[in-house]
Amino acid sequence: MSVKILEIKKENSPAARFIGKKYNTAPNWGEWWQNDWFSILEKNKRLPINDDAYIGAVHIAAGAPEHWIGMFFPINTTVPDGFEYIDIAPTEYAVCYLYDKENSPDFYTMDTHNMCLEELKKLGLKHREDDWCFERYHCPRFTAADENGNVILDYAISIEV
């Protein structure tokens, strides 16, 4: 595996409203670009946990993975027509800053997820089972490759407090 963890930081999120689209199978990023949906969401004030980024999130609901694409907003944010939302309790996350080639498929594997869990364990952190994990596609960390052709993907895992 070529992905490396550069560092791990803890971040807190207050109660959040995640606004976007829900997928019961693989999320469809292509339709987001085709329909320019992020420009609609960007009109609202986002939470600091969102940073300057687009979010791909997943949690377990009714025993199955539920995937989302969207952004984190304050809890009472009005949901634009055509979008869905889910309210999330205040949560603490461990954010793994993953480093690899720009188009590396290794960013999105269970091996990488498990590598992050092992590193969290070494730090004395325990993930919250079946709770939220998300990929934060920060601009420019993820959108502008460095001199080695690598980018940084923020991968957050909810942890017990």
CSV table of N, CA and C in Angstrom, one decimal:
chain,number,residue,atom,x,y,z
A,1,MET,N,0.9,-1.2,0.0
A,1,MET,CA,0.0,0.0,0.0
A,1,MET,C,0.9,1.2,0.0
A,2,SER,N,0.5,2.2,-0.8
A,2,SER,CA,1.4,3.4,-1.0
A,2,SER,C,0.9,4.6,-0.1
A,3,VAL,N,-0.3,4.5,0.5
A,3,VAL,CA,-0.8,5.6,1.3
A,3,VAL,C,0.0,5.7,2.6
A,4,LYS,N,0.4,6.9,3.0
A,4,LYS,CA,1.0,7.1,4.2
A,4,LYS,C,0.2,8.1,5.1
A,5,ILE,N,0.2,7.9,6.4
A,5,ILE,CA,-0.4,8.9,7.3
A,5,ILE,C,0.6,9.9,7.7
A,6,LEU,N,0.4,11.1,7.3
A,6,LEU,CA,1.3,12.2,7.7
A,6,LEU,C,1.2,12.6,9.1
A,7,GLU,N,0.0,12.7,9.6
A,7,GLU,CA,-0.3,13.1,11.0
A,7,GLU,C,-1.8,12.8,11.3
A,8,ILE,N,-2.1,12.8,12.6
A,8,ILE,CA,-3.4,12.6,13.0
A,8,ILE,C,-3.8,13.7,14.0
A,9,LYS,N,-4.9,14.4,13.8
A,9,LYS,CA,-5.3,15.4,14.7
A,9,LYS,C,-6.7,15.1,15.2
A,10,LYS,N,-7.0,15.6,16.4
A,10,LYS,CA,-8.4,15.5,16.9
A,10,LYS,C,-9.2,16.8,16.5
A,11,GLU,N,-10.4,16.6,16.1
A,11,GLU,CA,-11.3,17.8,15.8
A,11,GLU,C,-12.6,17.5,16.4
A,12,ASN,N,-13.2,18.6,16.9
A,12,ASN,CA,-14.6,18.5,17.5
A,12,ASN,C,-15.6,19.1,16.5
A,13,SER,N,-16.8,18.6,16.4
A,13,SER,CA,-17.8,19.2,15.7
A,13,SER,C,-19.0,19.4,16.6
A,14,PRO,N,-19.6,20.5,16.6
A,14,PRO,CA,-20.9,20.7,17.4
A,14,PRO,C,-22.0,19.9,16.6
A,15,ALA,N,-23.2,19.9,17.2
A,15,ALA,CA,-24.3,19.3,16.4
A,15,ALA,C,-24.2,19.9,15.0
A,16,ALA,N,-24.4,19.0,14.0
A,16,ALA,CA,-24.3,19.4,12.6
A,16,ALA,C,-25.5,18.9,11.8
A,17,ARG,N,-25.8,19.7,10.8
A,17,ARG,CA,-26.7,19.2,9.8
A,17,ARG,C,-25.9,18.9,8.5
A,18,PHE,N,-25.9,17.7,8.1
A,18,PHE,CA,-25.2,17.3,6.9
A,18,PHE,C,-26.2,17.4,5.8
A,19,ILE,N,-26.0,18.3,4.8
A,19,ILE,CA,-26.9,18.5,3.7
A,19,ILE,C,-26.2,18.0,2.4
A,20,GLY,N,-27.0,17.2,1.7
A,20,GLY,CA,-26.4,16.6,0.4
A,20,GLY,C,-27.4,15.6,-0.2
A,21,LYS,N,-26.8,14.5,-0.6
A,21,LYS,CA,-27.6,13.5,-1.2
A,21,LYS,C,-27.1,12.2,-0.6
A,22,LYS,N,-28.1,11.3,-0.3
A,22,LYS,CA,-27.9,10.0,0.3
A,22,LYS,C,-27.8,8.9,-0.8
A,23,TYR,N,-26.9,8.0,-0.6
A,23,TYR,CA,-26.8,6.9,-1.6
A,23,TYR,C,-26.7,5.5,-0.8
A,24,ASN,N,-27.5,4.6,-1.2
A,24,ASN,CA,-27.4,3.2,-0.6
A,24,ASN,C,-26.4,2.4,-1.3
A,25,THR,N,-25.8,2.8,-2.4
A,25,THR,CA,-24.7,2.2,-3.1
A,25,THR,C,-23.6,3.2,-3.2
A,26,ALA,N,-22.6,3.0,-4.1
A,26,ALA,CA,-21.5,3.9,-4.3
A,26,ALA,C,-22.1,5.3,-4.6
A,27,PRO,N,-21.6,6.3,-4.0
A,27,PRO,CA,-22.0,7.7,-4.3
A,27,PRO,C,-21.6,8.1,-5.7
A,28,ASN,N,-22.4,9.0,-6.3
A,28,ASN,CA,-22.2,9.4,-7.7
A,28,ASN,C,-21.6,10.8,-7.7
A,29,TRP,N,-20.3,10.9,-7.6
A,29,TRP,CA,-19.7,12.2,-7.7
A,29,TRP,C,-19.9,12.9,-9.0
A,30,GLY,N,-20.0,12.1,-10.1
A,30,GLY,CA,-20.2,12.7,-11.4
A,30,GLY,C,-21.4,13.6,-11.5
A,31,GLU,N,-22.5,13.1,-10.9
A,31,GLU,CA,-23.7,13.9,-11.0
A,31,GLU,C,-23.6,15.2,-10.2
A,32,TRP,N,-22.8,15.2,-9.2
A,32,TRP,CA,-22.5,16.5,-8.5
A,32,TRP,C,-21.8,17.5,-9.4
A,33,TRP,N,-20.8,17.1,-10.1
A,33,TRP,CA,-20.1,18.0,-11.0
A,33,TRP,C,-21.0,18.4,-12.2
A,34,GLN,N,-21.8,17.5,-12.7
A,34,GLN,CA,-22.7,17.8,-13.9
A,34,GLN,C,-23.7,18.8,-13.5
A,35,ASN,N,-24.3,18.6,-12.3
A,35,ASN,CA,-25.4,19.5,-11.9
A,35,ASN,C,-24.9,20.7,-11.0
A,36,ASP,N,-23.7,20.8,-10.8
A,36,ASP,CA,-23.1,22.0,-10.0
A,36,ASP,C,-23.8,22.1,-8.7
A,37,TRP,N,-24.1,21.0,-8.0
A,37,TRP,CA,-24.8,21.0,-6.8
A,37,TRP,C,-24.0,21.7,-5.6
A,38,PHE,N,-22.7,21.6,-5.6
A,38,PHE,CA,-21.9,22.2,-4.6
A,38,PHE,C,-22.1,23.7,-4.6
A,39,SER,N,-22.3,24.3,-5.7
A,39,SER,CA,-22.5,25.8,-5.8
A,39,SER,C,-23.7,26.2,-5.0
A,40,ILE,N,-24.8,25.3,-5.0
A,40,ILE,CA,-26.0,25.6,-4.3
A,40,ILE,C,-25.7,25.6,-2.8
A,41,LEU,N,-25.0,24.5,-2.3
A,41,LEU,CA,-24.7,24.4,-0.9
A,41,LEU,C,-23.8,25.5,-0.4
A,42,GLU,N,-22.9,25.9,-1.2
A,42,GLU,CA,-21.8,26.9,-0.8
A,42,GLU,C,-22.4,28.3,-0.5
A,43,LYS,N,-23.7,28.5,-0.8
A,43,LYS,CA,-24.3,29.7,-0.5
A,43,LYS,C,-24.6,29.9,1.0
A,44,ASN,N,-24.5,28.8,1.8
A,44,ASN,CA,-24.8,28.8,3.2
A,44,ASN,C,-23.5,28.7,4.0
A,45,LYS,N,-23.5,29.2,5.2
A,45,LYS,CA,-22.3,29.2,6.1
A,45,LYS,C,-22.1,27.7,6.5
A,46,ARG,N,-20.9,27.2,6.4
A,46,ARG,CA,-20.5,25.9,6.8
A,46,ARG,C,-19.9,25.9,8.1
A,47,LEU,N,-19.9,24.7,8.8
A,47,LEU,CA,-19.2,24.6,10.0
A,47,LEU,C,-17.7,24.5,9.8
A,48,PRO,N,-16.9,24.8,10.8
A,48,PRO,CA,-15.4,24.7,10.7
A,48,PRO,C,-15.0,23.3,10.4
A,49,ILE,N,-15.7,22.2,10.9
A,49,ILE,CA,-15.3,20.9,10.6
A,49,ILE,C,-15.3,20.6,9.0
A,50,ASN,N,-16.1,21.3,8.3
A,50,ASN,CA,-16.3,21.2,6.9
A,50,ASN,C,-15.0,21.7,6.2
A,51,ASP,N,-14.5,22.8,6.8
A,51,ASP,CA,-13.3,23.5,6.2
A,51,ASP,C,-13.7,23.9,4.8
A,52,ASP,N,-12.7,24.2,4.0
A,52,ASP,CA,-13.0,24.6,2.6
A,52,ASP,C,-13.0,23.3,1.7
A,53,ALA,N,-14.0,22.5,1.9
A,53,ALA,CA,-13.9,21.1,1.3
A,53,ALA,C,-15.3,20.6,0.9
A,54,TYR,N,-15.3,19.6,0.0
A,54,TYR,CA,-16.4,18.8,-0.3
A,54,TYR,C,-16.3,17.5,0.5
A,55,ILE,N,-17.4,16.9,0.9
A,55,ILE,CA,-17.4,15.8,1.9
A,55,ILE,C,-18.0,14.6,1.3
A,56,GLY,N,-17.4,13.4,1.4
A,56,GLY,CA,-18.0,12.1,1.2
A,56,GLY,C,-18.0,11.4,2.5
A,57,ALA,N,-19.2,11.0,3.0
A,57,ALA,CA,-19.4,10.5,4.3
A,57,ALA,C,-20.1,9.2,4.3
A,58,VAL,N,-19.9,8.4,5.4
A,58,VAL,CA,-20.6,7.1,5.5
A,58,VAL,C,-20.8,6.8,6.9
A,59,HIS,N,-21.9,6.1,7.2
A,59,HIS,CA,-22.2,5.5,8.5
A,59,HIS,C,-23.1,4.3,8.3
A,60,ILE,N,-23.3,3.6,9.4
A,60,ILE,CA,-24.1,2.4,9.3
A,60,ILE,C,-25.5,2.7,9.8
A,61,ALA,N,-26.5,2.5,8.9
A,61,ALA,CA,-27.9,2.8,9.3
A,61,ALA,C,-28.7,1.5,9.0
A,62,ALA,N,-29.4,1.0,10.0
A,62,ALA,CA,-30.2,-0.2,9.9
A,62,ALA,C,-29.4,-1.4,9.4
A,63,GLY,N,-28.1,-1.5,9.8
A,63,GLY,CA,-27.2,-2.6,9.5
A,63,GLY,C,-26.5,-2.5,8.2
A,64,ALA,N,-26.7,-1.4,7.4
A,64,ALA,CA,-26.1,-1.3,6.1
A,64,ALA,C,-25.4,0.1,5.9
A,65,PRO,N,-24.4,0.1,5.1
A,65,PRO,CA,-23.7,1.4,4.9
A,65,PRO,C,-24.6,2.4,4.2
A,66,GLU,N,-24.6,3.6,4.7
A,66,GLU,CA,-25.4,4.7,4.0
A,66,GLU,C,-24.3,5.8,3.7
A,67,HIS,N,-24.2,6.0,2.4
A,67,HIS,CA,-23.2,7.0,1.9
A,67,HIS,C,-23.8,8.3,1.6
A,68,TRP,N,-23.1,9.4,1.8
A,68,TRP,CA,-23.6,10.7,1.5
A,68,TRP,C,-22.5,11.5,0.8
A,69,ILE,N,-22.9,12.4,0.0
A,69,ILE,CA,-22.0,13.5,-0.5
A,69,ILE,C,-22.7,14.8,-0.1
A,70,GLY,N,-21.9,15.7,0.4
A,70,GLY,CA,-22.5,17.0,0.8
A,70,GLY,C,-21.5,17.8,1.6
A,71,MET,N,-22.1,18.6,2.6
A,71,MET,CA,-21.3,19.5,3.4
A,71,MET,C,-22.0,19.5,4.8
A,72,PHE,N,-21.1,19.9,5.8
A,72,PHE,CA,-21.6,20.1,7.2
A,72,PHE,C,-22.0,21.6,7.4
A,73,PHE,N,-23.2,21.8,8.0
A,73,PHE,CA,-23.7,23.1,8.3
A,73,PHE,C,-24.2,23.2,9.8
A,74,PRO,N,-24.5,24.4,10.3
A,74,PRO,CA,-25.1,24.5,11.6
A,74,PRO,C,-26.5,23.8,11.6
A,75,ILE,N,-26.9,23.3,12.7
A,75,ILE,CA,-28.0,22.4,12.9
A,75,ILE,C,-29.3,22.9,12.3
A,76,ASN,N,-29.6,24.2,12.3
A,76,ASN,CA,-30.9,24.7,11.8
A,76,ASN,C,-30.8,25.3,10.4
A,77,THR,N,-29.8,24.9,9.7
A,77,THR,CA,-29.7,25.4,8.3
A,77,THR,C,-30.8,24.9,7.4
A,78,THR,N,-31.4,25.8,6.7
A,78,THR,CA,-32.5,25.4,5.8
A,78,THR,C,-32.0,24.5,4.6
A,79,VAL,N,-32.7,23.5,4.3
A,79,VAL,CA,-32.2,22.5,3.3
A,79,VAL,C,-32.8,23.0,2.0
A,80,PRO,N,-31.9,23.2,1.0
A,80,PRO,CA,-32.4,23.6,-0.3
A,80,PRO,C,-33.2,22.6,-1.0
A,81,ASP,N,-34.1,23.0,-1.9
A,81,ASP,CA,-35.0,22.0,-2.6
A,81,ASP,C,-34.1,21.0,-3.3
A,82,GLY,N,-34.5,19.8,-3.3
A,82,GLY,CA,-33.8,18.7,-4.0
A,82,GLY,C,-32.7,18.1,-3.2
A,83,PHE,N,-32.4,18.5,-2.0
A,83,PHE,CA,-31.4,18.0,-1.2
A,83,PHE,C,-32.0,17.3,0.0
A,84,GLU,N,-31.2,16.4,0.6
A,84,GLU,CA,-31.6,15.7,1.8
A,84,GLU,C,-30.7,16.1,3.0
A,85,TYR,N,-31.1,15.7,4.2
A,85,TYR,CA,-30.2,16.1,5.3
A,85,TYR,C,-30.3,15.0,6.4
A,86,ILE,N,-29.3,15.0,7.2
A,86,ILE,CA,-29.3,14.2,8.4
A,86,ILE,C,-28.6,15.0,9.5
A,87,ASP,N,-29.3,15.1,10.7
A,87,ASP,CA,-28.7,15.8,11.8
A,87,ASP,C,-27.8,14.9,12.6
A,88,ILE,N,-26.6,15.4,12.9
A,88,ILE,CA,-25.6,14.6,13.6
A,88,ILE,C,-25.3,15.2,15.0
A,89,ALA,N,-25.3,14.4,16.0
A,89,ALA,CA,-25.0,14.9,17.4
A,89,ALA,C,-23.5,15.4,17.4
A,90,PRO,N,-23.2,16.2,18.4
A,90,PRO,CA,-21.8,16.6,18.6
A,90,PRO,C,-20.9,15.4,18.6
A,91,THR,N,-19.8,15.5,17.8
A,91,THR,CA,-18.9,14.4,17.6
A,91,THR,C,-17.5,14.8,17.6
A,92,GLU,N,-16.6,14.0,18.2
A,92,GLU,CA,-15.2,14.2,18.1
A,92,GLU,C,-14.7,13.2,17.1
A,93,TYR,N,-13.7,13.7,16.3
A,93,TYR,CA,-13.2,12.9,15.2
A,93,TYR,C,-11.6,12.9,15.3
A,94,ALA,N,-11.1,11.8,14.9
A,94,ALA,CA,-9.6,11.7,14.6
A,94,ALA,C,-9.5,11.8,13.1
A,95,VAL,N,-8.7,12.8,12.7
A,95,VAL,CA,-8.5,13.1,11.3
A,95,VAL,C,-7.1,12.6,10.9
A,96,CYS,N,-7.1,11.6,10.0
A,96,CYS,CA,-5.8,11.1,9.4
A,96,CYS,C,-5.6,11.8,8.2
A,97,TYR,N,-4.4,12.5,8.1
A,97,TYR,CA,-4.0,13.2,6.9
A,97,TYR,C,-3.2,12.2,6.0
A,98,LEU,N,-3.9,11.7,5.0
A,98,LEU,CA,-3.4,10.6,4.1
A,98,LEU,C,-2.6,11.2,2.9
A,99,TYR,N,-1.5,10.7,2.6
A,99,TYR,CA,-0.6,11.2,1.5
A,99,TYR,C,-0.3,10.1,0.5
A,100,ASP,N,-0.6,10.4,-0.8
A,100,ASP,CA,-0.4,9.5,-1.8
A,100,ASP,C,-0.5,10.2,-3.2
A,101,LYS,N,-0.3,9.5,-4.2
A,101,LYS,CA,-0.4,10.0,-5.6
A,101,LYS,C,-1.8,10.5,-5.8
A,102,GLU,N,-1.9,11.5,-6.7
A,102,GLU,CA,-3.2,12.2,-6.9
A,102,GLU,C,-4.4,11.3,-7.2
A,103,ASN,N,-4.2,10.3,-8.0
A,103,ASN,CA,-5.4,9.4,-8.4
A,103,ASN,C,-5.3,8.1,-7.8
A,104,SER,N,-4.6,8.0,-6.6
A,104,SER,CA,-4.4,6.7,-6.0
A,104,SER,C,-5.8,6.0,-5.5
A,105,PRO,N,-6.1,4.8,-6.0
A,105,PRO,CA,-7.2,4.1,-5.5
A,105,PRO,C,-7.1,3.7,-4.0
A,106,ASP,N,-5.8,3.7,-3.5
A,106,ASP,CA,-5.5,3.2,-2.2
A,106,ASP,C,-6.2,4.1,-1.1
A,107,PHE,N,-6.5,5.4,-1.5
A,107,PHE,CA,-7.2,6.2,-0.5
A,107,PHE,C,-8.5,5.6,0.0
A,108,TYR,N,-9.1,4.8,-0.9
A,108,TYR,CA,-10.5,4.4,-0.6
A,108,TYR,C,-10.7,2.9,-0.3
A,109,THR,N,-9.7,2.3,0.3
A,109,THR,CA,-9.8,0.9,0.6
A,109,THR,C,-10.0,0.6,2.1
A,110,MET,N,-10.5,-0.6,2.4
A,110,MET,CA,-10.6,-1.0,3.8
A,110,MET,C,-9.2,-1.1,4.4
A,111,ASP,N,-8.2,-1.5,3.6
A,111,ASP,CA,-6.9,-1.6,4.2
A,111,ASP,C,-6.4,-0.2,4.7
A,112,THR,N,-6.7,0.9,4.0
A,112,THR,CA,-6.4,2.2,4.5
A,112,THR,C,-7.2,2.5,5.7
A,113,HIS,N,-8.5,2.2,5.7
A,113,HIS,CA,-9.3,2.5,6.9
A,113,HIS,C,-8.7,1.7,8.1
A,114,ASN,N,-8.4,0.5,7.9
A,114,ASN,CA,-7.8,-0.4,9.0
A,114,ASN,C,-6.5,0.2,9.5
A,115,MET,N,-5.7,0.7,8.5
A,115,MET,CA,-4.4,1.3,8.9
A,115,MET,C,-4.6,2.5,9.8
A,116,CYS,N,-5.6,3.3,9.5
A,116,CYS,CA,-6.0,4.4,10.4
A,116,CYS,C,-6.4,3.9,11.7
A,117,LEU,N,-7.3,2.9,11.8
A,117,LEU,CA,-7.7,2.4,13.1
A,117,LEU,C,-6.6,1.9,13.9
A,118,GLU,N,-5.6,1.2,13.3
A,118,GLU,CA,-4.4,0.8,14.1
A,118,GLU,C,-3.7,1.9,14.6
A,119,GLU,N,-3.5,3.0,13.9
A,119,GLU,CA,-2.8,4.2,14.3
A,119,GLU,C,-3.5,4.9,15.5
A,120,LEU,N,-4.9,4.9,15.4
A,120,LEU,CA,-5.7,5.5,16.4
A,120,LEU,C,-5.5,4.7,17.7
A,121,LYS,N,-5.5,3.4,17.6
A,121,LYS,CA,-5.3,2.5,18.8
A,121,LYS,C,-3.9,2.8,19.5
A,122,LYS,N,-2.9,3.0,18.7
A,122,LYS,CA,-1.6,3.3,19.2
A,122,LYS,C,-1.6,4.6,20.0
A,123,LEU,N,-2.5,5.5,19.6
A,123,LEU,CA,-2.6,6.8,20.3
A,123,LEU,C,-3.6,6.8,21.5
A,124,GLY,N,-4.2,5.6,21.7
A,124,GLY,CA,-5.1,5.4,22.8
A,124,GLY,C,-6.5,5.9,22.4
A,125,LEU,N,-6.8,6.0,21.2
A,125,LEU,CA,-8.1,6.5,20.7
A,125,LEU,C,-8.9,5.3,20.2
A,126,LYS,N,-10.2,5.3,20.5
A,126,LYS,CA,-11.1,4.2,20.1
A,126,LYS,C,-12.2,4.8,19.2
A,127,HIS,N,-12.4,4.2,18.0
A,127,HIS,CA,-13.4,4.6,17.1
A,127,HIS,C,-14.8,4.2,17.6
A,128,ARG,N,-15.8,5.0,17.2
A,128,ARG,CA,-17.2,4.7,17.6
A,128,ARG,C,-17.7,3.8,16.5
A,129,GLU,N,-18.0,2.6,16.9
A,129,GLU,CA,-18.5,1.6,16.0
A,129,GLU,C,-19.8,2.1,15.3
A,130,ASP,N,-19.8,1.9,14.0
A,130,ASP,CA,-20.9,2.2,13.1
A,130,ASP,C,-21.3,3.7,13.0
A,131,ASP,N,-20.4,4.5,13.5
A,131,ASP,CA,-20.7,5.9,13.5
A,131,ASP,C,-20.0,6.5,12.2
A,132,TRP,N,-20.0,7.8,12.2
A,132,TRP,CA,-19.5,8.5,11.0
A,132,TRP,C,-18.0,8.4,10.7
A,133,CYS,N,-17.7,8.3,9.4
A,133,CYS,CA,-16.4,8.5,8.9
A,133,CYS,C,-16.6,9.4,7.6
A,134,PHE,N,-15.6,10.2,7.4
A,134,PHE,CA,-15.8,11.0,6.2
A,134,PHE,C,-14.5,11.4,5.5
A,135,GLU,N,-14.5,11.6,4.2
A,135,GLU,CA,-13.4,12.1,3.4
A,135,GLU,C,-13.6,13.6,3.2
A,136,ARG,N,-12.6,14.3,3.5
A,136,ARG,CA,-12.7,15.8,3.4
A,136,ARG,C,-11.8,16.2,2.2
A,137,TYR,N,-12.3,16.6,1.1
A,137,TYR,CA,-11.5,16.9,-0.1
A,137,TYR,C,-11.2,18.4,-0.1
A,138,HIS,N,-10.2,18.7,0.7
A,138,HIS,CA,-9.8,20.1,1.0
A,138,HIS,C,-9.1,20.7,-0.2
A,139,CYS,N,-9.4,22.0,-0.5
A,139,CYS,CA,-8.7,22.7,-1.6
A,139,CYS,C,-7.8,23.7,-0.9
A,140,PRO,N,-6.5,23.6,-1.1
A,140,PRO,CA,-5.8,23.0,-2.2
A,140,PRO,C,-5.1,21.7,-1.8
A,141,ARG,N,-5.2,21.2,-0.5
A,141,ARG,CA,-4.5,20.0,-0.1
A,141,ARG,C,-4.7,18.8,-1.0
A,142,PHE,N,-6.0,18.6,-1.4
A,142,PHE,CA,-6.4,17.5,-2.3
A,142,PHE,C,-6.4,17.8,-3.7
A,143,THR,N,-6.5,19.1,-4.1
A,143,THR,CA,-6.7,19.5,-5.5
A,143,THR,C,-5.4,19.9,-6.2
A,144,ALA,N,-4.4,20.2,-5.4
A,144,ALA,CA,-3.1,20.6,-6.0
A,144,ALA,C,-2.0,19.7,-5.6
A,145,ALA,N,-1.5,18.8,-6.5
A,145,ALA,CA,-0.4,17.9,-6.2
A,145,ALA,C,0.9,18.6,-5.9
A,146,ASP,N,1.7,18.1,-5.0
A,146,ASP,CA,3.0,18.6,-4.7
A,146,ASP,C,4.0,18.2,-5.8
A,147,GLU,N,5.2,18.6,-5.5
A,147,GLU,CA,6.3,18.3,-6.5
A,147,GLU,C,6.5,16.8,-6.8
A,148,ASN,N,6.0,16.0,-5.9
A,148,ASN,CA,6.1,14.5,-6.1
A,148,ASN,C,4.8,13.9,-6.7
A,149,GLY,N,3.9,14.7,-7.0
A,149,GLY,CA,2.6,14.3,-7.6
A,149,GLY,C,1.7,13.7,-6.6
A,150,ASN,N,1.9,14.1,-5.3
A,150,ASN,CA,1.0,13.6,-4.2
A,150,ASN,C,0.1,14.7,-3.7
A,151,VAL,N,-1.0,14.2,-3.1
A,151,VAL,CA,-2.0,15.1,-2.5
A,151,VAL,C,-2.3,14.6,-1.1
A,152,ILE,N,-3.0,15.3,-0.3
A,152,ILE,CA,-3.4,15.0,1.0
A,152,ILE,C,-4.9,14.9,1.1
A,153,LEU,N,-5.4,13.7,1.5
A,153,LEU,CA,-6.8,13.5,1.7
A,153,LEU,C,-7.0,13.4,3.2
A,154,ASP,N,-8.0,14.2,3.8
A,154,ASP,CA,-8.3,14.2,5.2
A,154,ASP,C,-9.4,13.1,5.4
A,155,TYR,N,-9.0,12.1,6.2
A,155,TYR,CA,-9.9,11.0,6.5
A,155,TYR,C,-10.3,11.0,7.9
A,156,ALA,N,-11.5,11.3,8.3
A,156,ALA,CA,-12.0,11.5,9.7
A,156,ALA,C,-12.8,10.3,10.1
A,157,ILE,N,-12.5,9.8,11.3
A,157,ILE,CA,-13.2,8.7,12.0
A,157,ILE,C,-13.7,9.2,13.3
A,158,SER,N,-15.0,9.0,13.5
A,158,SER,CA,-15.6,9.4,14.8
A,158,SER,C,-15.0,8.5,15.9
A,159,ILE,N,-14.7,9.2,17.1
A,159,ILE,CA,-14.0,8.5,18.2
A,159,ILE,C,-14.8,8.7,19.5
A,160,GLU,N,-14.6,7.8,20.4
A,160,GLU,CA,-15.2,7.9,21.7
A,160,GLU,C,-14.5,9.0,22.5
A,161,VAL,N,-15.2,9.6,23.3
A,161,VAL,CA,-14.6,10.7,24.2
A,161,VAL,C,-14.4,10.2,25.5
